[in-house]
Structures are given as structure tokens and as C-alpha cells.
Short mmCIF file of C-alpha atoms in Angstrom, two decimals:
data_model
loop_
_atom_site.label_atom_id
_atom_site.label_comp_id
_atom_site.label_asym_id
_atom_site.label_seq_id
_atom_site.Cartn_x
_atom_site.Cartn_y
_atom_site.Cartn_z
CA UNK A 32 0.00 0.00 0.00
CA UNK A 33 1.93 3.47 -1.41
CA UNK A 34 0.66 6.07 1.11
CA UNK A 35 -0.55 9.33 -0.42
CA UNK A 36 2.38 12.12 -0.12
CA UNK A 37 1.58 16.05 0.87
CA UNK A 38 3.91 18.80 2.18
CA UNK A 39 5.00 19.77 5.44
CA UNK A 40 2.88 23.15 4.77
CA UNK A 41 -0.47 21.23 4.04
CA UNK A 42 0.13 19.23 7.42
CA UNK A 43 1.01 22.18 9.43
CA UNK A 44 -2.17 24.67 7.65
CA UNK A 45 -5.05 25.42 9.08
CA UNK A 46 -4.20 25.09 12.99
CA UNK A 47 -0.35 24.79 12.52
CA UNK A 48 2.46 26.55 11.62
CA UNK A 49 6.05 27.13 10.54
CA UNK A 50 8.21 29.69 11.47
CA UNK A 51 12.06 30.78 11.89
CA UNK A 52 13.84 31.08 15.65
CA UNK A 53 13.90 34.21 16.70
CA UNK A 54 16.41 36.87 15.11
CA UNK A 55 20.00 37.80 16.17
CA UNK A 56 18.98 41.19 16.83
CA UNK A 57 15.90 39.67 19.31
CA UNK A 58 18.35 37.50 21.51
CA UNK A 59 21.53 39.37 22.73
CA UNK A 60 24.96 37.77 24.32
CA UNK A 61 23.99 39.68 26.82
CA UNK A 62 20.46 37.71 27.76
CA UNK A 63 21.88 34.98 28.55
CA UNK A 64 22.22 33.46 32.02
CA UNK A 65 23.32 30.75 34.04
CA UNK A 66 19.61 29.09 34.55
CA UNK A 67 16.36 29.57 33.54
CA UNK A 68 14.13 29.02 30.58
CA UNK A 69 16.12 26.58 28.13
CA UNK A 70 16.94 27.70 24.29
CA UNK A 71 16.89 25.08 21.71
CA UNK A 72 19.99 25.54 19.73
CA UNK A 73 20.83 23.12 16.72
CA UNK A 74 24.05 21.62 19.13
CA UNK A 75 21.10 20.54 21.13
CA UNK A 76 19.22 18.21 18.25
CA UNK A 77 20.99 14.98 18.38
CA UNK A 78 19.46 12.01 17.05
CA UNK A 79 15.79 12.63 16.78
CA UNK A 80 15.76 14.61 20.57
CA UNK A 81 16.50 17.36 22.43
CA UNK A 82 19.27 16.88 24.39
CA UNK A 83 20.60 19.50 27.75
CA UNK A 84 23.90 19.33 27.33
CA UNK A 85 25.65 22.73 26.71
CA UNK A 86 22.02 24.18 26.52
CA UNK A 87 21.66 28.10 26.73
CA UNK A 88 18.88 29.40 29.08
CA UNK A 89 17.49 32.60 28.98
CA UNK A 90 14.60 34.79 31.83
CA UNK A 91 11.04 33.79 31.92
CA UNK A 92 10.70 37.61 31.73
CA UNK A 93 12.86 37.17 27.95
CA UNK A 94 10.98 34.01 27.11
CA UNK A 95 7.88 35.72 27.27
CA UNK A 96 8.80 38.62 25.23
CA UNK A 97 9.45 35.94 22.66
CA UNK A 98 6.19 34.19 23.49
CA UNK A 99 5.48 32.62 19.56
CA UNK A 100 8.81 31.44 19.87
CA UNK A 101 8.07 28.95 22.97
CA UNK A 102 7.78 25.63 22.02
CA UNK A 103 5.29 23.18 22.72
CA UNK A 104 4.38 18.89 22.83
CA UNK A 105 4.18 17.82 19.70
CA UNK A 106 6.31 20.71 18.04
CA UNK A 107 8.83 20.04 15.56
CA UNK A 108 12.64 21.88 15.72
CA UNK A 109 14.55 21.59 12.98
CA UNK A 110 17.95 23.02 12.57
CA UNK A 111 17.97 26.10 10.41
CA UNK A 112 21.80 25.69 9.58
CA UNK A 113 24.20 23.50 8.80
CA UNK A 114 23.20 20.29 9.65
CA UNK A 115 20.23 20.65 7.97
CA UNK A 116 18.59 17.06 8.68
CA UNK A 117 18.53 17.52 12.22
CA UNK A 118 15.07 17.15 13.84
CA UNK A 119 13.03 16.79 17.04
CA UNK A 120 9.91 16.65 18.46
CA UNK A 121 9.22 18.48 21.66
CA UNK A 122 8.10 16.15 24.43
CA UNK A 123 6.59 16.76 27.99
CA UNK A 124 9.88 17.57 29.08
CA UNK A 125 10.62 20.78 26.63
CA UNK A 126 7.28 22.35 26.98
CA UNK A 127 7.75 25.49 27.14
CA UNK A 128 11.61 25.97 26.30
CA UNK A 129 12.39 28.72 23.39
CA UNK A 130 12.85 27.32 19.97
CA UNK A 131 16.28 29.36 19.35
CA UNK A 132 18.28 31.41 16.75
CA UNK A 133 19.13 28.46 14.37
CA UNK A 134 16.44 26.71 14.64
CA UNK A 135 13.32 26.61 12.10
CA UNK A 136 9.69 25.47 14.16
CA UNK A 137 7.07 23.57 12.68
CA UNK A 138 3.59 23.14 14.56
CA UNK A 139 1.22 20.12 12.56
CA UNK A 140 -1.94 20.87 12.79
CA UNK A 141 -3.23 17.76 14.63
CA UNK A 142 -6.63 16.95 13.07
CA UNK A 143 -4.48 16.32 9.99
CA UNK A 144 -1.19 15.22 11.33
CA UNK A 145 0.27 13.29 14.04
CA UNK A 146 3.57 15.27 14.99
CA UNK A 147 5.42 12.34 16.23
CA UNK A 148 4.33 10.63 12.57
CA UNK A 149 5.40 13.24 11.32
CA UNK A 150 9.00 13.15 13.18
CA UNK A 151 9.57 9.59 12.48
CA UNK A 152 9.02 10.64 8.31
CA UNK A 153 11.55 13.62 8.68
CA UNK A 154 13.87 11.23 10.09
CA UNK A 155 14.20 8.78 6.89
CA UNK A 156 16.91 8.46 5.02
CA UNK A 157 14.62 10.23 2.19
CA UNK A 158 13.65 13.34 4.12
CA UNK A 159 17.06 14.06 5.41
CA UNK A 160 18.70 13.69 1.32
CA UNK A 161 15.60 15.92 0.37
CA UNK A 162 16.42 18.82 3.02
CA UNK A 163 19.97 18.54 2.47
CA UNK A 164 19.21 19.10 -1.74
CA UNK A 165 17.52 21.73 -0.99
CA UNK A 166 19.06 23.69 1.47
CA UNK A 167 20.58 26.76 0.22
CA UNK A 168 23.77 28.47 0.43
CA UNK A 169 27.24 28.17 -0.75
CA UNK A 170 29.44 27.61 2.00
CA UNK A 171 26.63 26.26 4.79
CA UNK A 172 23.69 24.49 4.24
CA UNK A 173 20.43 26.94 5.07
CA UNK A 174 16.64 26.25 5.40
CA UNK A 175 14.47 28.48 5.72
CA UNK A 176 10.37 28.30 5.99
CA UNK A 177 9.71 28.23 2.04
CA UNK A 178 11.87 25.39 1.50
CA UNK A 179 10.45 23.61 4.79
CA UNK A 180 6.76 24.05 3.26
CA UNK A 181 7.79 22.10 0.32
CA UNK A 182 9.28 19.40 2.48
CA UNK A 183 7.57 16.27 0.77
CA UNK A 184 6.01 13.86 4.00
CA UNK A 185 3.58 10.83 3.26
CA UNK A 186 0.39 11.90 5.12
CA UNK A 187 -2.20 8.72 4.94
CA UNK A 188 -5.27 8.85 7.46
CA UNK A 189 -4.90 9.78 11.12
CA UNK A 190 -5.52 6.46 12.73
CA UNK A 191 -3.06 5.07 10.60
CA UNK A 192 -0.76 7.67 11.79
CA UNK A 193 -1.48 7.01 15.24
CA UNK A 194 -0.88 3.25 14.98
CA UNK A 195 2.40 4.14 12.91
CA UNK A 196 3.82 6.63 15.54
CA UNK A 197 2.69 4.45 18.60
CA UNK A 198 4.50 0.83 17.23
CA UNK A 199 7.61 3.33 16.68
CA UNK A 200 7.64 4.92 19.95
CA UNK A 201 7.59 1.11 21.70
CA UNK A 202 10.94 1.19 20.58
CA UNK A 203 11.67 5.10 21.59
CA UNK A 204 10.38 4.85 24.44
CA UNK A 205 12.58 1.84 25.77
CA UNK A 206 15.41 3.14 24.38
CA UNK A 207 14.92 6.70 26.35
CA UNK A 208 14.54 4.60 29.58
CA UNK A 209 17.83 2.85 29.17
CA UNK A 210 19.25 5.99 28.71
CA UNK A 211 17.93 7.54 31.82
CA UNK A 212 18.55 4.46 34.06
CA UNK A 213 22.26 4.97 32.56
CA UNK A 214 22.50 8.76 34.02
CA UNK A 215 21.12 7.37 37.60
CA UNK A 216 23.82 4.92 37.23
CA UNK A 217 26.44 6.85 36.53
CA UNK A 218 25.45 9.61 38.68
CA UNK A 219 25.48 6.87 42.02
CA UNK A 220 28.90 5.85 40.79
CA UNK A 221 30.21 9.56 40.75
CA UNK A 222 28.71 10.07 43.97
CA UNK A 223 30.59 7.06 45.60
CA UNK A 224 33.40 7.95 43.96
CA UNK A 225 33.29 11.39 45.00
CA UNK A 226 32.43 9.98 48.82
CA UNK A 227 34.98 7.47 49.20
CA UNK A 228 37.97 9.30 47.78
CA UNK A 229 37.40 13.18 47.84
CA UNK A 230 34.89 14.32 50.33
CA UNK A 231 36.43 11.16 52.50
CA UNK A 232 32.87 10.84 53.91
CA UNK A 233 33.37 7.38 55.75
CA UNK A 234 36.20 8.95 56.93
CA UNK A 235 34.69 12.21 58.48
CA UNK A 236 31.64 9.70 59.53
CA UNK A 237 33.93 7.48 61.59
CA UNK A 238 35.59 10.55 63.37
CA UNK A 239 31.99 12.75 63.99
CA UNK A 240 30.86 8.90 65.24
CA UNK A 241 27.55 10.00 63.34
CA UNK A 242 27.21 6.52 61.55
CA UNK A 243 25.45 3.40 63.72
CA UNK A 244 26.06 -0.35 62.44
CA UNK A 245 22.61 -0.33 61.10
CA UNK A 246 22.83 2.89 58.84
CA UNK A 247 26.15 2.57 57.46
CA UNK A 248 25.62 4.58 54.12
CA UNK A 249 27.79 6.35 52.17
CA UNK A 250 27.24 10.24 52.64
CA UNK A 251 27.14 12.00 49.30
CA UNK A 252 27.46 15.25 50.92
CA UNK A 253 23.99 16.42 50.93
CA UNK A 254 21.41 15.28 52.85
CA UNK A 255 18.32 15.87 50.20
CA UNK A 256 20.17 14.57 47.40
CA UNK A 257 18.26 12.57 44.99
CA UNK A 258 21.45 10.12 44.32
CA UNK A 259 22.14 7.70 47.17
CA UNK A 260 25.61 5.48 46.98
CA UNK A 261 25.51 2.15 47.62
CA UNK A 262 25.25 0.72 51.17
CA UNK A 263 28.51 -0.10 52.85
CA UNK A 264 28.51 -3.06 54.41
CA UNK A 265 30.43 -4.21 57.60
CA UNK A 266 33.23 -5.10 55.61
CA UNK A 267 33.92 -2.62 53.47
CA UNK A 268 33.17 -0.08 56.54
CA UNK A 269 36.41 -1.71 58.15
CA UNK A 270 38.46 -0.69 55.53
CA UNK A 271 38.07 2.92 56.70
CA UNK A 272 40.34 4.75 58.99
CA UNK A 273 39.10 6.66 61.33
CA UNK A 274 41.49 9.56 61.25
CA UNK A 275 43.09 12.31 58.67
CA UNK A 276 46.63 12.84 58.68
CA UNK A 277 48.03 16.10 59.04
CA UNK A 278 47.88 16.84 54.94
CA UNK A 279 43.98 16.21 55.43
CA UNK A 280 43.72 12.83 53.80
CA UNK A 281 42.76 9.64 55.70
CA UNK A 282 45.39 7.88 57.81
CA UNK A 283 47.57 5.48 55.79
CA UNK A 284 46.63 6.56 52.52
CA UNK A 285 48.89 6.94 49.96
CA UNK A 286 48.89 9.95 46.91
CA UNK A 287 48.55 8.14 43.42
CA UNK A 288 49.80 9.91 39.96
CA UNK A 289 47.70 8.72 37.24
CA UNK A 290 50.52 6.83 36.00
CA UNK A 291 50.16 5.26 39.22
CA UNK A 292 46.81 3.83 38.81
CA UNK A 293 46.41 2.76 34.73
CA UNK A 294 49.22 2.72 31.56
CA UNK A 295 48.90 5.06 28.71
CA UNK A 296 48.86 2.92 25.91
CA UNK A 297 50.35 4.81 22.46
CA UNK A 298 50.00 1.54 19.81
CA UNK A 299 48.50 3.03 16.73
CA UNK A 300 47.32 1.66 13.15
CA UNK A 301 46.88 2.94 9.69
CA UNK A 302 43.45 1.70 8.74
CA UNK A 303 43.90 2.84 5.22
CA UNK A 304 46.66 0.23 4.66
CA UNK A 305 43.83 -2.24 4.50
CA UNK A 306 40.95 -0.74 2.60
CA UNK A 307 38.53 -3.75 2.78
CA UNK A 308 38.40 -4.20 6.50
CA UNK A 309 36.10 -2.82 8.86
CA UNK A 310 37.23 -1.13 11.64
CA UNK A 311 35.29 0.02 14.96
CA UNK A 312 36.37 3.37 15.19
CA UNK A 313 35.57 5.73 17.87
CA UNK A 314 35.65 9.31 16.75
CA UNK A 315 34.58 12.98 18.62
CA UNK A 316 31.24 12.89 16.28
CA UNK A 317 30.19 9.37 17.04
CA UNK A 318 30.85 9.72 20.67
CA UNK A 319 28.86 12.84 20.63
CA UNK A 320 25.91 11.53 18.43
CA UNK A 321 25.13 8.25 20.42
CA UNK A 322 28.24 7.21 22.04
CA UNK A 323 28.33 4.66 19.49
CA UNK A 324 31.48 3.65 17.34
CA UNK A 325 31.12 3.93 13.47
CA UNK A 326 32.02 0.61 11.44
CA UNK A 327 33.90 2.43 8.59
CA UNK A 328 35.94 0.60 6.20
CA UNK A 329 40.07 1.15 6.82
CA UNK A 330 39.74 2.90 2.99
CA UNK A 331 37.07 5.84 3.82
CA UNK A 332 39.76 6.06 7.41
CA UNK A 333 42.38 8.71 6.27
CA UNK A 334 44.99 8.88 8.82
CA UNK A 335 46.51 6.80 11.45
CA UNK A 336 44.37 5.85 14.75
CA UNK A 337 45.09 4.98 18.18
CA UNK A 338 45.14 1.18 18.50
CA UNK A 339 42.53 0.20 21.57
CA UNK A 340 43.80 -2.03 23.59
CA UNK A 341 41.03 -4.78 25.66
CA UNK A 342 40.16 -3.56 29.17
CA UNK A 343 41.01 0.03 27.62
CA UNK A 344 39.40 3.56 28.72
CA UNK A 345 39.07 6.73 26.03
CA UNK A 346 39.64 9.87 27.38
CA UNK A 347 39.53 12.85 25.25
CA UNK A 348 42.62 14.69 25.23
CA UNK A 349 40.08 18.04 23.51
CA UNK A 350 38.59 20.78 25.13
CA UNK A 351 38.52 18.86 28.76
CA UNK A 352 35.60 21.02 29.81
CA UNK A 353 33.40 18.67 28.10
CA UNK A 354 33.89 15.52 29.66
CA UNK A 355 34.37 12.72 26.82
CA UNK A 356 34.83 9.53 28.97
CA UNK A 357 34.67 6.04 26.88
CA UNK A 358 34.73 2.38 27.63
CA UNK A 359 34.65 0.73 24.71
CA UNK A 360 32.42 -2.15 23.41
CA UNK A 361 33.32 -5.60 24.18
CA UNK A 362 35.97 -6.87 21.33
CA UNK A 363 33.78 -8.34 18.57
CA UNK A 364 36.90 -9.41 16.53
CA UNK A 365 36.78 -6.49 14.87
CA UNK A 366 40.00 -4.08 15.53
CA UNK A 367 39.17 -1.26 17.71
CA UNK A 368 40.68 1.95 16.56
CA UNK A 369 40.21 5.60 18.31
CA UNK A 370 40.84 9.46 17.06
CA UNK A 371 44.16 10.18 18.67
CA UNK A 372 42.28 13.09 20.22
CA UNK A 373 41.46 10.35 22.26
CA UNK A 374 44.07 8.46 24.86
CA UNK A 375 43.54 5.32 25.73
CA UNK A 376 44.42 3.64 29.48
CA UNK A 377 44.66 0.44 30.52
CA UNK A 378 44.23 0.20 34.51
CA UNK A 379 46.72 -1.40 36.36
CA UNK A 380 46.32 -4.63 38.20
CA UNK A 381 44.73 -4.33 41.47
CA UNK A 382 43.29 -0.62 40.23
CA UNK A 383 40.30 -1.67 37.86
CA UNK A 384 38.02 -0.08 35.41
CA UNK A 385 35.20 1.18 37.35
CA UNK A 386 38.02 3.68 39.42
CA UNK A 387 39.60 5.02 36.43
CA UNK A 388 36.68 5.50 34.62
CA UNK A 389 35.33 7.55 37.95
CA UNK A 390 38.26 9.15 38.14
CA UNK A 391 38.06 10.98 34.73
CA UNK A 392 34.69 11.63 35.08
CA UNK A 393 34.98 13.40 38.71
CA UNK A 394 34.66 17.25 38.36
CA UNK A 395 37.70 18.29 40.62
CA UNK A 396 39.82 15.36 38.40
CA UNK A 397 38.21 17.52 35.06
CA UNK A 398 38.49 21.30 36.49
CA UNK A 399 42.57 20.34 37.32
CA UNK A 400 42.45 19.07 33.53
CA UNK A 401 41.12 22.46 32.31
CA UNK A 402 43.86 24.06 33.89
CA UNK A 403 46.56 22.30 32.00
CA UNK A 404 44.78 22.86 28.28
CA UNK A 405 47.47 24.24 25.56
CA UNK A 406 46.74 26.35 22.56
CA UNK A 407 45.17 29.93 22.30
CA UNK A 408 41.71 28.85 20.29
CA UNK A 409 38.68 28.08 22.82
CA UNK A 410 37.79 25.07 19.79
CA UNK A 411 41.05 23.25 19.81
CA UNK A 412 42.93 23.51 23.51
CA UNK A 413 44.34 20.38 24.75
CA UNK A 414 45.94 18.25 27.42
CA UNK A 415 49.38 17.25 26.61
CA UNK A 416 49.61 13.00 27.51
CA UNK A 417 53.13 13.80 29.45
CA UNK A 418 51.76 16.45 31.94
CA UNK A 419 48.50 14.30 32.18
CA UNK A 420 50.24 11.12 33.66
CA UNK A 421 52.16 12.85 35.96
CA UNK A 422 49.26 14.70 37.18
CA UNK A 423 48.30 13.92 41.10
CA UNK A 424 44.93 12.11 40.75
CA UNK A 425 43.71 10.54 43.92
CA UNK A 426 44.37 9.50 47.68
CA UNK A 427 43.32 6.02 48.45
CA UNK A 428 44.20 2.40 49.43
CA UNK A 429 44.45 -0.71 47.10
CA UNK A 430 41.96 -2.77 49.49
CA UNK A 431 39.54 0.02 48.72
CA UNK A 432 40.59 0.05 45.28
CA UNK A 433 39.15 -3.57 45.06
CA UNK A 434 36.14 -2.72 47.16
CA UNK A 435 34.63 -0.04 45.15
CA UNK A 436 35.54 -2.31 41.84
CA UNK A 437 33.26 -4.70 43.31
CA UNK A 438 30.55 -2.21 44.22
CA UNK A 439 30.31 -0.35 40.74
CA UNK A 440 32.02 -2.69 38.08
CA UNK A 441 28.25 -4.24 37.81
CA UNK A 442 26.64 -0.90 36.96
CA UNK A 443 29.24 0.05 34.70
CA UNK A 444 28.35 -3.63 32.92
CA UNK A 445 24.72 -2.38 33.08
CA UNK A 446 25.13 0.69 31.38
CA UNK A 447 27.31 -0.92 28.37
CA UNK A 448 24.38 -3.82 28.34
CA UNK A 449 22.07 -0.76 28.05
CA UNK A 450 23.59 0.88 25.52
CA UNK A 451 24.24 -2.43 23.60
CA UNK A 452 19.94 -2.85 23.87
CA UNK A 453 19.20 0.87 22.90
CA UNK A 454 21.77 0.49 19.86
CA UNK A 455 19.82 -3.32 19.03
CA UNK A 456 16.36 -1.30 19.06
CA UNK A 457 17.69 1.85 17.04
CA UNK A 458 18.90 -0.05 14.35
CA UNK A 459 15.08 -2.08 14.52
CA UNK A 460 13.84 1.75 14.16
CA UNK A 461 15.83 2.77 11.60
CA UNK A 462 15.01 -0.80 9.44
CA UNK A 463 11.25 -0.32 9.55
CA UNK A 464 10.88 3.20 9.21
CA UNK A 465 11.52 3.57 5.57
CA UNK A 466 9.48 0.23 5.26
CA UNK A 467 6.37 1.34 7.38
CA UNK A 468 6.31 5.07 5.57
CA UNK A 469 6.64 3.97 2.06
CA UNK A 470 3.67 1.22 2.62
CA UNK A 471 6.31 -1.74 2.45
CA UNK A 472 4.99 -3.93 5.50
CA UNK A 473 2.16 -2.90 7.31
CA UNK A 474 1.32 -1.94 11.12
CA UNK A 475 0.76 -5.58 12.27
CA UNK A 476 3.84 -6.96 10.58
CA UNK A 477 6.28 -4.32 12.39
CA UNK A 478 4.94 -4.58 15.82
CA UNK A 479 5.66 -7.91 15.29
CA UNK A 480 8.91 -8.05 14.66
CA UNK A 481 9.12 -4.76 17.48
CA UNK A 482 7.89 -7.59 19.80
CA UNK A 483 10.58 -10.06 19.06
CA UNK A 484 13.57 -8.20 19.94
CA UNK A 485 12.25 -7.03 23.46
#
């Protein structure tokens, strides 16, 4: 069944709308704060949703002077500018944030269109080679609202919409929840990490005597916090001293370089050198898309790579104030190659995974690496490898080492068994969306084969 095709301005009329981000000359430097109302940028579009990171936020007073810019559910940002393809729909979550300078808006008009029907369409493979022909501009793509009226989408009845949009989101919707059980994860392993070996808090505990037997809980450092670390149990509460030394770190406890703890590992490879191999390579752009190595072949890979080594952790050597932090998949006899903006670590024995990986993800670790950037430009400034191993990391004590290897080495397996799910159901996604919106297979068929992979 070939679904009957309209344009994005027919599903938008008559209740809708599309419209440009408000002007440079309507948003100033200036209006910008440190919190408040959210503005939608195109850095913030990645893969089909908004995401926080890096977000701009503006006043309520300022987001209501730019009221028809406000976004609501159902909403669809597009990027105005450069990546062209780039689209979201607004969810619960975004109601209300500013569609931004950059961004193009368009509002279906939902008697005629469902807007997350109408996402899943602008996300083909078709769409995104349509918006990309006819963006305009020589040096950077550009949209603007006449080309985005005479985006082509395939527009059959409602319910059939409906059905469409809610078989898709199955998938969507699992994948978003692995992603935010991921965050809580990683956000109880920062705050142990944080606990254990920078605020000392079992430490401080012990010597205030403020901890009974029976409430022996690791204190994050605020008593209303959301995130609660692991319970410590008898054992691992005897591994504790009960004192600070005179530099202000617990009794016994030695100072570890990062040297100290895991190897810097410099092997590298020139994929090029064989052309018909594919290699899992882990570049800036696929970290920051979906954390998810490419599998390009070694003759489309142009210069030499950093060789990953098994048991290996990525750290990105650019601009340190956004933390890039990586554990690689699980070897899949593929070779594992890295950008070399990336340095790869292998922990020492007795150290573990789980510690480094805290470690380069703990803010004090990433403020001291901010401090020791080289080069003038703001885009390119780096940590030199030498000065980075030498670098004072941590106070602790290898039995500790071990215990807190044990406590968060299985939620550091959970999140790559996450991630390894949302990636399974993504590519499911991305397989029956062309087929479901040109008519290919029908409703029934894909939420059958939606029900075997879960």
C-alpha cells in the first residue's frame, strides 16, 4: 500500500504553523544566564531529541517577550543551519523551552497530522537527502520556511498515523529509559566515587561517630540529594580509617599519579593500509551523536588511529571542559581503533576499570584538567599526555581500590548492556521506518517483529 504524499505546509495549515527562531537582533549575548528558561539551539538536536547538554537558558521575563517562539508537545525543531537534517519533536519535558536562533519550528496541525508521525518521516533516510538538496547556500547548508513548506512527507489517514507513531515509539520509548537508568547509574557511581575518595565521607563519619552499624551509608554530601551510593557493608566499613593525617587525607593513605593507577597505551594503526576491513572506530562525532562507534571501512579512514587495547578507557585529550569519557564495546573481533584526540588507558592490576573511569569523570579530576589545556583557540585547547600522567589524581588504598571495583564494576556492565539494547532497538527503528512510511509492510507486521527483539 503506497501512502498518499503532501507537504510539510499542508500538514502544518489550518491550525499549525512554521516559522524561523527568533532573530539575532531579538536574543543578545547579553540575555543569557546561568539558569532559567532553556533555548533550543541546533548543538542541542541529536538524534531525533532534544538533548541538555551545553544548553543556553534565557529569563522567563525574555521568554515571554518571545512568546510565539516557545515551544510546545508535539512541536517540531529543525535546525535552520548547517546540519540541515537535524530534527526533534518536543516532548513533555521541553514544553515550554524557546525554539532558538538556528532553529526553524514547525507546529502540525493535529486533526491532519500526528507530529510524532510526522517526526519519524523527517527522520528517513529520504527526508534528510531531500532537506539537504535543498538547502541553500554556498558555503553552509540553510533552510528556511519556504523550502520547509515544500518538504515532501507521506500523510495517509490519522488512525493510521497514530498506529504508525505508537508501534515506533515502543521502541523510543525503551530506548529513552535505558538511557535515563544509565544517568542514575552513573550519577550513584560519581557520587561514591566522590564519597569514598574526595569528600572522604566514611572517613569524616567514623571521626563525627555520626554513623550506627545499622545505617552505614555512604554520605554523598547532601542530605536531600536525589542520588544515594551504595550501602557499605560491615566489611567494606572496616576498611576505613578513622582519622586524617596532618595533609587532610585519611590515615595510611597513599597519593597516586595517574601513572600510578592505569598505563597510557600509544599503539597506533593505519586503517587505510587495509581498505577492505572494517574497523570500529571511535571518533569525537560518534561519541557525541550516540556514544556509538562507526564501522567504517580502513579505505574511507584517512589517517593513522590509536590502536585500543582490551580492558582500555578513552579519554579525550580536547577541550577537557566537556567531559568525553569512553569504555569501549566488548571486542567483537573487529579491531578497535580511536581518534588520537582520544588516549587510551589500561588500569593497572589491582586498580580496575570502574576507578579510572570515575576518576576521569569526577569534576575536581576535570576542572585540574582544564587548567593544564594548551593552545590559544577556545575550539582546539588540549591536554598534553606527558603532563596528564604525571598529574596527582587521587588519595586512596588498594583494598579500597578492590572494594569499590566490586561495588560499581556491575553498573558500569549495566550501562554498556544498556547501551548495547538501545543500539539493538535503534537499528530495529531505523530498518522499519523507511518500510512502514513507504507502505512496504504494514502496522501488524512491524509490531511484530518490534515484539521479538524485546
Amino acid at each position: 500500500m503506497v501512502w498518499p504524499i503532501s507537504s510539510l505546509a499542508y500538514a502544518c495549515d489550518g491550525g499549525g504553523k512554521i516559522q524561523t527562531g527568533p532573530f539575532g537582533s531579538q536574543l543578545h549575548k547579553a540575555d543569557y544566564i546561568p539558569t532559567g528558561i532553556p533555548v533550543i539551539m541546533p548543538t542541542n538536536i541529536r538524534d531525533g531529541r532534544i538533548v541538555q547538554d551545553g544548553i543556553a537558558y534565557i529569563s522567563e521575563e525574555n521568554a515571554n517577550r518571545l512568546l510565539k517562539h516557545r515551544v510546545r508537545i508535539g512541536d517540531i525543531v529543525f535546525s535552520r543551519r548547517g546540519e540541515v537534517d537535524k530534527c526533534a519533536v518536543i516532548t513533555a519535558r521541553e514544553e515550554g523551552w524557546l525554539c532558538g536562533t538556528g532553529c526553524l519550528l514547525a507546529r502540525p496541525n493535529i486533526t491532519r497530522a500526528n507530529p510524532y508521525f510526522m517526526g519519524y518521516s523527517i527522520n528517513t533516510v529520504a527526508s534528510k537527502t531531500w532537506l539537504n538538496q535543498n538547502a541553500v547556500g554556498a558555503t553552509m547548508p540553510n533552510l528556511n520556511t519556504g523550502i520547509l513548506k515544500r518538504l515532501p512527507v507521506p500523510l495517509p489517514e490519522l488512525s493510521l498515523q497514530d498506529r504508525v507513531a505508537s508501534v515506533l515509539s515502543a521502541l523510543d520509548d525503551k530506548i529513552e529509559l535505558n538511557r535515563r537508568m544509565n544517568e542514575t547509574l552513573e550519577a550513584q557511581a560519581r557520587a561514591l566515587f566522590r564519597d569514598w575518595f574526595v569528600d572522604f565521607g566514611p572517613v569524616k563519619a567514623k571521626m563525627a561517630n555520626r554513623i550506627t552499624a545499622n545505617t552505614k551509608q555512604a554520605d554523598t554530601g547532601d542530605a536531600g540529594a536525589a542520588i544515594q551510593a551504595p550501602y557499605l557493608s560491615d566489611e567494606i566499613w572496616s576498611l576505613f580509617p578513622s582519622t586524617l593525617d596532618d595533609d587532610g587525607k585519611p590515615e595510611g593513605w597513599s597519593d597516586y599519579r595517574v601513572e600510578e593507577l592505569a598505563d597510557y597505551r600509544k599503539g597506533s594503526v593505519n586503517p587505510a593500509n587495509e581498505p577492505d576491513v572494517i574497523f570500529e572506530h571511535y571518533s569525537l562525532p560518534a561519541y557525541d551523536t550516540r556514544e556509538e562507534p562507526a564501522l567504517d571501512f580502513g579505505a574511507t579512514i584517512k589517517s593513522n588511529k590509536t590502536l585500543v587495547p582490551e580492558g582500555a578507557i578513552l579519554l579525550s585529550k580536547l577541550n577537557p571542559e566537556t567531559p568525553r569519557v569512553w569504555i569501549p564495546d566488548r571486542p567483537t573481533g573487529r579491531t578497535q581503533v580511536a581518534s588520537t584526540e582520544f588516549l587510551a588507558f589500561v588500569p593497572k592490576q589491582g586498580v580496575g576499570t570502574a576507578l579510572v573511569y570515575s576518576l576521569f569523570n569526577e569534576t575536581t579530576f576535570r576542572q585540574t584538567l582544564a587548567g593544564m589545556v594548551t593552545g590559544t583557540s577556545k575550539s582546539h585547547q588540549r591536554i598534553l599526555p606527558g603532563a596528564l600522567i604525571k598529574m596527582a589524581a587521587l588519595s586512596g588504598a588498594p583494598q579500597l581500590f578492590g572494594a569499590f571495583e566490586n561495588l560499581v564494576a556491575p553498573m558500569l556492565s549495566q550501562i554498556l548492556a544498556n547501551r548495547y539494547q538501545s543500539r539493538t532497538l535503534a537499528q530495529t527503528r531505523d530498518l522499519l521506518l523507511p518500510k512502514l512510511m513507504s507502505g512496504e509492510i504494514r502496522v501488524a507486521q512491524a509490531a511484530r517483529e518490534i515484539e521479538a527483539v524485546f
